[in-house]
Tab-separated table of C-alpha atoms in Angstrom:
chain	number	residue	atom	x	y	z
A	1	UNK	CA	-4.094	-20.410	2.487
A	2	UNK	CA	-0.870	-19.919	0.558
A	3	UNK	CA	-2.348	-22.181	-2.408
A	4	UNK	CA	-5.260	-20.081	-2.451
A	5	UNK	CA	-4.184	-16.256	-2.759
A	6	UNK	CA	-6.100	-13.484	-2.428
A	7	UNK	CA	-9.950	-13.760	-1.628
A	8	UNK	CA	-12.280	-11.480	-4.719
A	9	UNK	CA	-13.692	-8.726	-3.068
A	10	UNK	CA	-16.773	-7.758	-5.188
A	11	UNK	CA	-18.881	-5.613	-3.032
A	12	UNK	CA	-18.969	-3.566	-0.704
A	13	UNK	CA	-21.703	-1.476	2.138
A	14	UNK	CA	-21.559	1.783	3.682
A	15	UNK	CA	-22.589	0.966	7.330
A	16	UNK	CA	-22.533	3.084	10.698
A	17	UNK	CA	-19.387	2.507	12.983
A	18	UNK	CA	-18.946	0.108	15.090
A	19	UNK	CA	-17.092	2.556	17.267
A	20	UNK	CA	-19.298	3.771	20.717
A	21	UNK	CA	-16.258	5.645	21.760
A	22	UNK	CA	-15.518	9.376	21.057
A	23	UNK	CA	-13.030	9.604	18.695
A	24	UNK	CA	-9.767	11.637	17.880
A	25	UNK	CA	-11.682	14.696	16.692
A	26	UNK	CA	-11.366	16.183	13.357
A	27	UNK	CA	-7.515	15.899	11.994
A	28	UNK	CA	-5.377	15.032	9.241
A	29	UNK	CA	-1.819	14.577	8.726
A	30	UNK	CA	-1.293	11.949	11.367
A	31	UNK	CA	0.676	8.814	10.915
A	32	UNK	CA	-1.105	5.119	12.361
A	33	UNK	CA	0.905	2.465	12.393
A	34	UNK	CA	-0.143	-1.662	13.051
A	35	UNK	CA	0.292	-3.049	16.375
A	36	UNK	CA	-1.614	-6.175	16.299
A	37	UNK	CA	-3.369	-7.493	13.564
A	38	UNK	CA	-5.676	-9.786	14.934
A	39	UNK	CA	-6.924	-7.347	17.465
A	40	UNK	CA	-6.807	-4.475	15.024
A	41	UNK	CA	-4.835	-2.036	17.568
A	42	UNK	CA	-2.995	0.876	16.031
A	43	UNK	CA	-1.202	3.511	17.284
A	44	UNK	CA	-1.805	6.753	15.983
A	45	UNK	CA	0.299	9.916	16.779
A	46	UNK	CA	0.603	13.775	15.588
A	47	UNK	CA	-1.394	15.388	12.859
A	48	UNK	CA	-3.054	18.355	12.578
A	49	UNK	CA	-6.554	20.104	14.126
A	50	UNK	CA	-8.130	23.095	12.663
A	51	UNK	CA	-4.957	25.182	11.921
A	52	UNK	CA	-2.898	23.785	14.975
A	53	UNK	CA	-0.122	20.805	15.336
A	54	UNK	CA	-0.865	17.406	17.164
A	55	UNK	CA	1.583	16.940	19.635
A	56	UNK	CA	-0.289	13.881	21.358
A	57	UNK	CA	-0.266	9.920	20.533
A	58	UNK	CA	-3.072	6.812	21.132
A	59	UNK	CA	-3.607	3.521	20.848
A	60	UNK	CA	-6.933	3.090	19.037
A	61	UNK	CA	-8.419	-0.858	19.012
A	62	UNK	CA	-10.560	0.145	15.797
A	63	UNK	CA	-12.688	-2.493	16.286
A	64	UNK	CA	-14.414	-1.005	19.013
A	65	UNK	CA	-12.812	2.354	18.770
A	66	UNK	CA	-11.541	2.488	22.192
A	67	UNK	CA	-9.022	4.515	22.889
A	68	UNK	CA	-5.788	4.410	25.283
A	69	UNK	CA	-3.545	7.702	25.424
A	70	UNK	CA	0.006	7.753	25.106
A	71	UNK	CA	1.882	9.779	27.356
A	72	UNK	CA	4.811	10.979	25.624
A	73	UNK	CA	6.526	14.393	25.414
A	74	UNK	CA	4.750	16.284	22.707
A	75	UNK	CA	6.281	16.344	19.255
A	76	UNK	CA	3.690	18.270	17.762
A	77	UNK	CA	4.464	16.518	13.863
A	78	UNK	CA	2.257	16.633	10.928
A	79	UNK	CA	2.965	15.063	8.038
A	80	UNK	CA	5.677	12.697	9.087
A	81	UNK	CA	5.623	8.424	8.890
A	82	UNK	CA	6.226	5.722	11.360
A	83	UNK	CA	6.438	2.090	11.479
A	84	UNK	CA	7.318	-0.648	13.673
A	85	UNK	CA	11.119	-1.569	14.421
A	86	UNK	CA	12.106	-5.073	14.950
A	87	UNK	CA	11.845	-5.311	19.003
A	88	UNK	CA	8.435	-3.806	18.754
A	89	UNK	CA	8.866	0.221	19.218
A	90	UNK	CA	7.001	2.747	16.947
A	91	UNK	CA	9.905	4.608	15.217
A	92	UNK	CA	8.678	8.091	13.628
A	93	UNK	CA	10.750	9.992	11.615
A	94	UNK	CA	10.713	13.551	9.469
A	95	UNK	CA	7.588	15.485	8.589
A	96	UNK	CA	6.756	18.914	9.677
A	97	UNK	CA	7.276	21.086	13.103
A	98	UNK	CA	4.798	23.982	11.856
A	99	UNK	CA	6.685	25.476	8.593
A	100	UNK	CA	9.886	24.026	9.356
A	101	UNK	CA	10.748	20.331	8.106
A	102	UNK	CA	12.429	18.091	10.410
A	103	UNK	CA	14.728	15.071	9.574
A	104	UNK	CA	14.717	14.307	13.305
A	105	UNK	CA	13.837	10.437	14.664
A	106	UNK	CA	11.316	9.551	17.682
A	107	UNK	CA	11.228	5.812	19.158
A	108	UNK	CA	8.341	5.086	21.322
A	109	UNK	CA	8.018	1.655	23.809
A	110	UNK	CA	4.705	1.056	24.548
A	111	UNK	CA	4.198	-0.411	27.688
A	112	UNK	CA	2.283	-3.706	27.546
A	113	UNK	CA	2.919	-5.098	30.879
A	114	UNK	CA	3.929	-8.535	29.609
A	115	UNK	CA	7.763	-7.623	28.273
A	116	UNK	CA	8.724	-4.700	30.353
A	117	UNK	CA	6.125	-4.647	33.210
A	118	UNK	CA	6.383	-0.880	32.868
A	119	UNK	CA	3.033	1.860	33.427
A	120	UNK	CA	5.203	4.553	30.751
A	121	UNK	CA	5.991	4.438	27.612
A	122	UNK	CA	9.820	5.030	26.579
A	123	UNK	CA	10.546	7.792	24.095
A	124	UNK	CA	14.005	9.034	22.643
A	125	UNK	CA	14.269	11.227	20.141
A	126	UNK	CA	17.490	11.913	17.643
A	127	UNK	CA	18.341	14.844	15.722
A	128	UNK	CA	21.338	15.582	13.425
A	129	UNK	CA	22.623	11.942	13.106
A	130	UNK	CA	25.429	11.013	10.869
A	131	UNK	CA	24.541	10.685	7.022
A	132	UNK	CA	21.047	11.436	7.978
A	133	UNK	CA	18.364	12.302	4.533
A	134	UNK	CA	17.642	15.792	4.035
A	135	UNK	CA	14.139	16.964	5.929
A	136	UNK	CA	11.642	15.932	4.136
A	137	UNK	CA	7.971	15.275	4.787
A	138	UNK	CA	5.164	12.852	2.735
A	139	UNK	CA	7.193	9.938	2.545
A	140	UNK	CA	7.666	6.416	3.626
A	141	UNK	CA	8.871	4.165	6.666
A	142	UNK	CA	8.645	0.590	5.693
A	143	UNK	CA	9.809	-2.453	8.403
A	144	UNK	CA	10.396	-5.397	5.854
A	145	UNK	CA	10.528	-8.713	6.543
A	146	UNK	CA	14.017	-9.080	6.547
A	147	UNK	CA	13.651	-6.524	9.457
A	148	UNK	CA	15.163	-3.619	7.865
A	149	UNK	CA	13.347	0.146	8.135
A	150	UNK	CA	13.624	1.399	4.656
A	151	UNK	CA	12.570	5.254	3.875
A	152	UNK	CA	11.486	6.303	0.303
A	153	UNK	CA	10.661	9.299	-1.524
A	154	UNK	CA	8.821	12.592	0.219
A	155	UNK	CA	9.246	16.253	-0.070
A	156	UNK	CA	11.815	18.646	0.712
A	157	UNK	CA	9.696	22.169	-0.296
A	158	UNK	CA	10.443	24.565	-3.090
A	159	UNK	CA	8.925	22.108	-5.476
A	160	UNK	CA	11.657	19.597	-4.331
A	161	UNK	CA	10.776	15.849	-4.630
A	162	UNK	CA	13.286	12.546	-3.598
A	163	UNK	CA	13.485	9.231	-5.151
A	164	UNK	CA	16.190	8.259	-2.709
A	165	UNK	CA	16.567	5.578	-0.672
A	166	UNK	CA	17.379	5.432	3.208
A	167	UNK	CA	18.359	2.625	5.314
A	168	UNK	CA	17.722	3.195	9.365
A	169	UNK	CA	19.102	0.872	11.855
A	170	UNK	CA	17.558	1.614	14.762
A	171	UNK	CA	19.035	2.707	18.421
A	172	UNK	CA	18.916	-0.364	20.686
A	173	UNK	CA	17.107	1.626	23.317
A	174	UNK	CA	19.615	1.535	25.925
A	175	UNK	CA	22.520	4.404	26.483
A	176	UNK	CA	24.226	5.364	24.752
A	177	UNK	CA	23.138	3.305	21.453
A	178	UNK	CA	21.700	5.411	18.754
A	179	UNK	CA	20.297	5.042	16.059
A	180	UNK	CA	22.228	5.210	12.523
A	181	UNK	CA	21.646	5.775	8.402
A	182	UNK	CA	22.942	4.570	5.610
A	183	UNK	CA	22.132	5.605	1.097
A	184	UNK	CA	20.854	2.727	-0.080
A	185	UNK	CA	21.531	1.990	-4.035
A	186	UNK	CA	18.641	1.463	-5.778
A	187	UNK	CA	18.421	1.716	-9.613
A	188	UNK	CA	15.496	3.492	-10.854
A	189	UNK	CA	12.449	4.861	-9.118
A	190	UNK	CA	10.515	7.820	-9.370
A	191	UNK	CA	10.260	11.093	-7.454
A	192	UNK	CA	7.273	11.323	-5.871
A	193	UNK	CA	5.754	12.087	-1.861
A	194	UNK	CA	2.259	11.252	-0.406
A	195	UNK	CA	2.505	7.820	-2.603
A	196	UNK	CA	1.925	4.688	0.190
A	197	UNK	CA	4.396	1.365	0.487
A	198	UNK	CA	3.786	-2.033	1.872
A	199	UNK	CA	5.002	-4.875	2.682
A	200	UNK	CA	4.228	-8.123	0.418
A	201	UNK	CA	3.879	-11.198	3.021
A	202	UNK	CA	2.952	-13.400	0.545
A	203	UNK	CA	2.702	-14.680	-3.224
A	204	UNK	CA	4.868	-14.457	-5.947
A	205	UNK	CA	6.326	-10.791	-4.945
A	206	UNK	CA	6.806	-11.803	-1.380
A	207	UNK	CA	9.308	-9.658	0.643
A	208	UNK	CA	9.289	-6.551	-1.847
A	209	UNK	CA	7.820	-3.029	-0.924
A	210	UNK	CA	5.031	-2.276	-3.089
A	211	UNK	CA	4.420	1.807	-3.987
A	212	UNK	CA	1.806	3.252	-5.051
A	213	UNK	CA	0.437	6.208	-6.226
A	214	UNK	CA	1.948	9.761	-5.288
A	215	UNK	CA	3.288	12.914	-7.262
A	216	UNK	CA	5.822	15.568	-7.761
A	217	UNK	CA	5.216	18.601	-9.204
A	218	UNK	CA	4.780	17.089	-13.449
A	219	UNK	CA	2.318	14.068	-12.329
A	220	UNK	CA	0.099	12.256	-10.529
A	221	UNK	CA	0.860	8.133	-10.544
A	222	UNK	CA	-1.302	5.270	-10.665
A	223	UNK	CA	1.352	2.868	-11.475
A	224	UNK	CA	2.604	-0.508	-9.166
A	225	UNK	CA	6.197	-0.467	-8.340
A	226	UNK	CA	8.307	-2.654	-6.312
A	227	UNK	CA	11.319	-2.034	-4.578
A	228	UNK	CA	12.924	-5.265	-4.074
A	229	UNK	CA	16.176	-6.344	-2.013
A	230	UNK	CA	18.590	-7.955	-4.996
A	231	UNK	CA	21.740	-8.456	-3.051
A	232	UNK	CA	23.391	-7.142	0.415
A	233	UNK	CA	23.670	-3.560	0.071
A	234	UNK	CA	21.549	-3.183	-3.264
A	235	UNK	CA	17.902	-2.624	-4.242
A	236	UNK	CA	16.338	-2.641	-7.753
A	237	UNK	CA	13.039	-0.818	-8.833
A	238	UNK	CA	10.498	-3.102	-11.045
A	239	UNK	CA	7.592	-1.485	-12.704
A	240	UNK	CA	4.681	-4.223	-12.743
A	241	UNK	CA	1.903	-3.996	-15.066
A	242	UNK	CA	-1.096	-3.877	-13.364
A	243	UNK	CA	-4.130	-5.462	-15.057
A	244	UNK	CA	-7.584	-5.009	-14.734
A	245	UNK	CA	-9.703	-1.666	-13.646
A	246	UNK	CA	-6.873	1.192	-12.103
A	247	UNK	CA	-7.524	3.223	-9.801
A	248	UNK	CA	-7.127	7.425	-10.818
A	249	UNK	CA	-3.425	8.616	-10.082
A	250	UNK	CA	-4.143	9.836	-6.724
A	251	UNK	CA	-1.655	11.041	-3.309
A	252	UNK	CA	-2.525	11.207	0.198
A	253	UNK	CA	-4.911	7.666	0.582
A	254	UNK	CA	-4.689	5.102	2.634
A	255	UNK	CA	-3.857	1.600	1.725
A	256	UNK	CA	-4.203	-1.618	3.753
A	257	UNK	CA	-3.677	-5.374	3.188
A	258	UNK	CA	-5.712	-7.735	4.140
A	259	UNK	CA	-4.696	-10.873	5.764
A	260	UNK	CA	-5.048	-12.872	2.237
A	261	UNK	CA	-3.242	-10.551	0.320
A	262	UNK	CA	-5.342	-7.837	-1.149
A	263	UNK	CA	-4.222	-4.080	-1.142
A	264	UNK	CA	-7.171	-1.916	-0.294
A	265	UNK	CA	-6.932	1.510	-1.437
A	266	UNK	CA	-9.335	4.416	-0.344
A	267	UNK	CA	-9.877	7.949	-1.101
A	268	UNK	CA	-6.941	10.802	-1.982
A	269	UNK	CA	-5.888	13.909	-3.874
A	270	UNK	CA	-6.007	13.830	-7.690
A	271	UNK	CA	-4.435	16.026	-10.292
A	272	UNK	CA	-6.023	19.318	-10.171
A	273	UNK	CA	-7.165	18.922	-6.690
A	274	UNK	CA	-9.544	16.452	-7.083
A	275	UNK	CA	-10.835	14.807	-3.905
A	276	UNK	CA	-11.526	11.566	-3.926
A	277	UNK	CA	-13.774	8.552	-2.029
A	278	UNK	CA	-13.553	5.580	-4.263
A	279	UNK	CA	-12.641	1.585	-3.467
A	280	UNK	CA	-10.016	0.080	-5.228
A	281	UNK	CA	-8.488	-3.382	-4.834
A	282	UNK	CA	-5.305	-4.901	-6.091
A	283	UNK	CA	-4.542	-8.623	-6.095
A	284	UNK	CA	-1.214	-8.544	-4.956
A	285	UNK	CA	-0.499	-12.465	-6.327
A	286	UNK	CA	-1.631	-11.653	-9.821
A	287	UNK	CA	-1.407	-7.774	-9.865
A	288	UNK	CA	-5.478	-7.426	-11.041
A	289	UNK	CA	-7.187	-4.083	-9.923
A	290	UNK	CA	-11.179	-4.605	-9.443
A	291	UNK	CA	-13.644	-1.918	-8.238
A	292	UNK	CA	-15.973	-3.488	-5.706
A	293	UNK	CA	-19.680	-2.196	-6.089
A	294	UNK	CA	-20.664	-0.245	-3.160
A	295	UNK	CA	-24.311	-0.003	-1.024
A	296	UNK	CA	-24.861	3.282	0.483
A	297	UNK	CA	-23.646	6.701	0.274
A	298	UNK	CA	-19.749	6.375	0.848
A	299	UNK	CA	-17.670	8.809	3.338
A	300	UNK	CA	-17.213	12.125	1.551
A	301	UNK	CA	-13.875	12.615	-0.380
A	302	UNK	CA	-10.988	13.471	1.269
A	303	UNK	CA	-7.216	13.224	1.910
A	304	UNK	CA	-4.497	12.382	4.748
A	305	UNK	CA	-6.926	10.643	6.491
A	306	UNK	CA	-6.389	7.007	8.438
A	307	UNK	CA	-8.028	4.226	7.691
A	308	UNK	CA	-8.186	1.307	10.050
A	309	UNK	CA	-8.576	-2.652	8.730
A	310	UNK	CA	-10.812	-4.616	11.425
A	311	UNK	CA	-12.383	-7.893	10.888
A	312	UNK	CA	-15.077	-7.259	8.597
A	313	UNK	CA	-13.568	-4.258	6.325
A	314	UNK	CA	-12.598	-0.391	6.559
A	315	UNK	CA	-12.653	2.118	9.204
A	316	UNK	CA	-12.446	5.501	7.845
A	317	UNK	CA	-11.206	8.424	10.342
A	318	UNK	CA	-10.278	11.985	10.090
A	319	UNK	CA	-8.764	13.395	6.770
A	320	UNK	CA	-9.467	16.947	5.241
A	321	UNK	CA	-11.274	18.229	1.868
A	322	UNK	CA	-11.171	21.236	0.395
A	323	UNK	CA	-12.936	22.809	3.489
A	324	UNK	CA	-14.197	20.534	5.249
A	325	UNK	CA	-12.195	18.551	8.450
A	326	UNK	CA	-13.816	15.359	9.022
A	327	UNK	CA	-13.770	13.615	12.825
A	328	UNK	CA	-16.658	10.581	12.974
A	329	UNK	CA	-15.461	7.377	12.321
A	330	UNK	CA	-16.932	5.379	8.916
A	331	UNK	CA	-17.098	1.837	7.927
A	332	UNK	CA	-16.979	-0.338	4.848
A	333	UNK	CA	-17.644	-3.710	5.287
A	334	UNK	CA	-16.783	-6.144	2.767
A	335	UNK	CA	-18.761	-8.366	1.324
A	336	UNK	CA	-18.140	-11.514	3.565
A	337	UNK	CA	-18.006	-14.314	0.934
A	338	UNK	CA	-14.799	-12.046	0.030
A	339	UNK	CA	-13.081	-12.019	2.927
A	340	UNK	CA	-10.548	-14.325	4.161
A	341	UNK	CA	-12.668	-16.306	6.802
A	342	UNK	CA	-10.609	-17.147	10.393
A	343	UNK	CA	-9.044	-20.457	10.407
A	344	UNK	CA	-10.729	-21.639	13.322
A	345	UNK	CA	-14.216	-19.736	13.388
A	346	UNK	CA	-14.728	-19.733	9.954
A	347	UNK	CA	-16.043	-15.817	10.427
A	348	UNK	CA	-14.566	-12.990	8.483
A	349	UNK	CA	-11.341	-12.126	9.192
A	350	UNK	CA	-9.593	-9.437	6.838
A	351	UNK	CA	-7.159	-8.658	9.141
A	352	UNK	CA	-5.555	-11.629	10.495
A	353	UNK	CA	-5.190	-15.519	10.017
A	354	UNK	CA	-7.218	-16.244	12.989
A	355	UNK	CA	-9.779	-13.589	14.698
A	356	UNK	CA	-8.891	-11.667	17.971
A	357	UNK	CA	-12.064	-14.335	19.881
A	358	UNK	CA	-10.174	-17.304	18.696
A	359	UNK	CA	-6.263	-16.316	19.608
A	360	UNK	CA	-7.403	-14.812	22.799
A	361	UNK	CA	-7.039	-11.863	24.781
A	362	UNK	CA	-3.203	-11.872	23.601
A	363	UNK	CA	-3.590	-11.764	20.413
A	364	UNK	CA	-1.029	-13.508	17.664
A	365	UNK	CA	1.847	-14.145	19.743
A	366	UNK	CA	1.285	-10.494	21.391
A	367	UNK	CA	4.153	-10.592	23.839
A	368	UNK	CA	7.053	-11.551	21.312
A	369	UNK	CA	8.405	-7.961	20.498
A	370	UNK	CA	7.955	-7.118	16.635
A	371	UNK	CA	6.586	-10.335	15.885
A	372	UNK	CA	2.252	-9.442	15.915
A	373	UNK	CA	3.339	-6.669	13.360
A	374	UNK	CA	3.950	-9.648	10.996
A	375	UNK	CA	1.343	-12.048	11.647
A	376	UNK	CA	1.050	-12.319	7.735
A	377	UNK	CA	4.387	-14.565	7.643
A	378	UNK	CA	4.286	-16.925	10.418
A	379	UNK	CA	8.203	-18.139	8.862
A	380	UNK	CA	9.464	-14.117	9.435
A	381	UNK	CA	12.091	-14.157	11.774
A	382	UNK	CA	11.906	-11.296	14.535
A	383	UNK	CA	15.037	-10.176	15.866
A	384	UNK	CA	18.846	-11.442	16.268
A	385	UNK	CA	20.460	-14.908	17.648
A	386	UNK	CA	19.208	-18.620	15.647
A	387	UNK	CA	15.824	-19.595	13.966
A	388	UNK	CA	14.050	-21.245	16.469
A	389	UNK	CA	10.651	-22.365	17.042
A	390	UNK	CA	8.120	-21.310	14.116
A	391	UNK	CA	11.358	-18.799	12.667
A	392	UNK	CA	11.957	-16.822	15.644
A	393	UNK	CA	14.991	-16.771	17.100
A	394	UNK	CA	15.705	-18.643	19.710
A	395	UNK	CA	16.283	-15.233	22.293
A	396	UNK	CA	12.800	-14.277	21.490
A	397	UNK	CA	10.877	-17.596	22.306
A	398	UNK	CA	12.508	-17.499	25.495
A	399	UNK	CA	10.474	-14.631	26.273
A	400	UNK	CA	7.211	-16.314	25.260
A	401	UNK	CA	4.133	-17.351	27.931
A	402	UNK	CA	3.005	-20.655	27.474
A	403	UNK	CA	0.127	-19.296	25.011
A	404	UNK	CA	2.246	-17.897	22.695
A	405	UNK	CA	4.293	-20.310	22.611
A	406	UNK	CA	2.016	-22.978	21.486
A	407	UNK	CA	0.905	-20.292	19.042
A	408	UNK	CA	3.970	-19.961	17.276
A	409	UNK	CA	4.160	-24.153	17.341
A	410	UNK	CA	0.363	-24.076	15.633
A	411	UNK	CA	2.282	-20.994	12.696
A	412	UNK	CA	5.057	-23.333	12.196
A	413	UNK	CA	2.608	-25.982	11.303
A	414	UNK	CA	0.539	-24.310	9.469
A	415	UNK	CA	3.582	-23.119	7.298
A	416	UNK	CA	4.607	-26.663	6.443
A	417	UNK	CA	0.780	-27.172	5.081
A	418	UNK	CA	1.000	-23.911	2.670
């Protein structure tokens, strides 16, 4: 797989959702963040309905579109970002608490019965932390694969816009750890908020956090940058120049990347308020944009939506238009001869080596803490202590069952092969 790169996605079809399941109702604003890629679970949390704040939080398994609740105390946040910290929590941080903007930190455990054995999920919150960023909403949280949670960009209202750069080391989750911030130096960059970030697992860029998109209040951007790590406390900005078709400057889409290394980038907010619904698709080995043909009537434009990668393409939910509040769930399915095919099945696979029927009911090495969130880089180390078996330290395989285990034995081999 690493020989081959990115699969050529050339078309695409509108199709009904797979879901059966009611789903979240019409909101925007919320954050989703990757739990498992094989199974394509995400965990979804805040956003707004109608005129009113989302204080509650789900899992959603998007390829069926069931849905699990979260009980946790509601934070009622709009507008805000979340990822995944190293042991496996859902960290959220800023965005807004009706007009006020918050700078304030939430880590949720999920319970998954296999690490913790416990029925609740864990939350702890943090406010007014030591050299915390100013409150700020439409950024970034980005876990990289050296493990570190990395915040970018966003606004602060009044027509202010960041480019800074913000280090979190998360709380351990026992008392009376918490969490703590540090400025990270990073030359260049651009102001912007509603612009997305990833993580490159792979190809000639791998490790760096690739931006896209955004604005402030001069511009919209359409440009690829990367934020890369260039020593032990400093960053450096690249601009790339992306070939091929590019998409419209655009803020507030979604983007996804499949298990082979494409970005997928859908829908958004233009310059002049222009609402968006088109398909782009970046290369992320060779940085080549292409604009996959489409079948069907595509979802309406919006913005702020989520958009969910399952095994055979996109799952577009909620988002807003100029009007309009959108709540049915939508699907794009890729064409199949360009999708990365499972590498035991042979079916389509976007979203992960090998598809959820062939790992099994766990998942890629589900009950390792952190480690499904990267099941792009079998090497990635997850958490403290030596490398041991297929890069994880030698802690965390100790908390293995037997199938993971021989999981992360098949990842190591596979890594020598690539």
């Amino acid at each position: 797989m690493g020989d081959i790169g990115p699969s050529c996605v050339s078309h695409v079809t509108v199709a009904p959702s797979p879901w059966r399941a009611p789903t979240l109702g019409a909101r925007h604003s919320a954050s989703s963040v990757l739990l498992n890629p094989a199974s394509a679970s995400y965990f979804v949390m805040g956003g707004i309905q109608e005129t009113d704040a989302c204080g509650d939080a789900w899992v959603i398994h998007a390829s069926s579109g069931e849905l699990e609740q979260v009980a946790v105390k509601d934070l009622s946040m709009f507008q805000h970002a979340a990822c995944l910290t190293p042991d496996g929590r859902v960290v959220q941080y800023g965005g807004r608490q009706g007009a006020r903007m918050s700078s304030g930190i939430a880590t949720v455990r999920l319970p998954t019965g296999r690490r913790n054995g416990s029925a609740t999920p864990i939350l702890a919150t943090f406010t007014k932390l030591a050299d915390e960023p100013v409150p700020r909403s439409d950024h970034t949280i980005t876990l990289t694969l050296d493990d570190e949670v990395i915040v970018y960009g966003g606004y602060g209202g009044h027509g202010t816009y960041f480019k800074d750069v913000y280090q979190l080391e998360p709380d351990t989750g026992k008392a009376p750890s918490v969490p703590a911030w540090s400025k990270v130096t990073a030359r260049g960059g651009k102001k912007r908020a509603g612009h997305s970030a990833v993580v490159l697992h792979s190809g000639p860029y791998t490790g760096a956090i690739l931006v896209f998109g955004g604005y402030n209040k001069d511009e919209y951007f359409n440009g690829v940058d990367m934020l890369q790590h260039q020593d032990s406390d400093k960053w450096v900005w690249l601009g790339v120049e992306a070939e091929g078709s590019l998409p419209a400057a655009r803020g507030c889409h979604s983007a996804n990347m499949t298990a082979d290394a494409n970005m997928l980038i859908w829908g958004g907010a233009g310059p002049e308020s222009v609402l968006l619904n088109d398909l782009h698709v970046l290369n992320t080995w060779t940085m080549t944009w292409s604009t996959p043909e489409v079948t069907g009537v595509l979802p309406a434009p919006r913005y702020a939506h989520c958009a969910f990668l399952v095994s055979t393409g996109l799952v577009i939910l909620g988002g807003t238009g100029h009007q309009e509040r959108f709540g049915e769930a939508e699907m794009l399915v890729l064409d199949p001869e360009g999708v990365h095919p499972c590498d035991k099945c042979g079916k389509p696979s976007a979203n992960s080596y090998r598809c959820a029927a062939c790992e099994g009911e766990h998942g890629p090495i589900s009950c390792l803490p952190g480690y499904s969130s990267l099941g792009y880089s079998p090497a990635t180390p997850s958490g403290g202590g030596s490398a041991g078996e297929g890069g994880v330290s030698s802690e965390l395989v100790s908390l293995l069952c037997d199938q993971c285990r021989a999981t992360v034995d098949r990842l190591q081999q596979e890594l020598r092969r690539l």
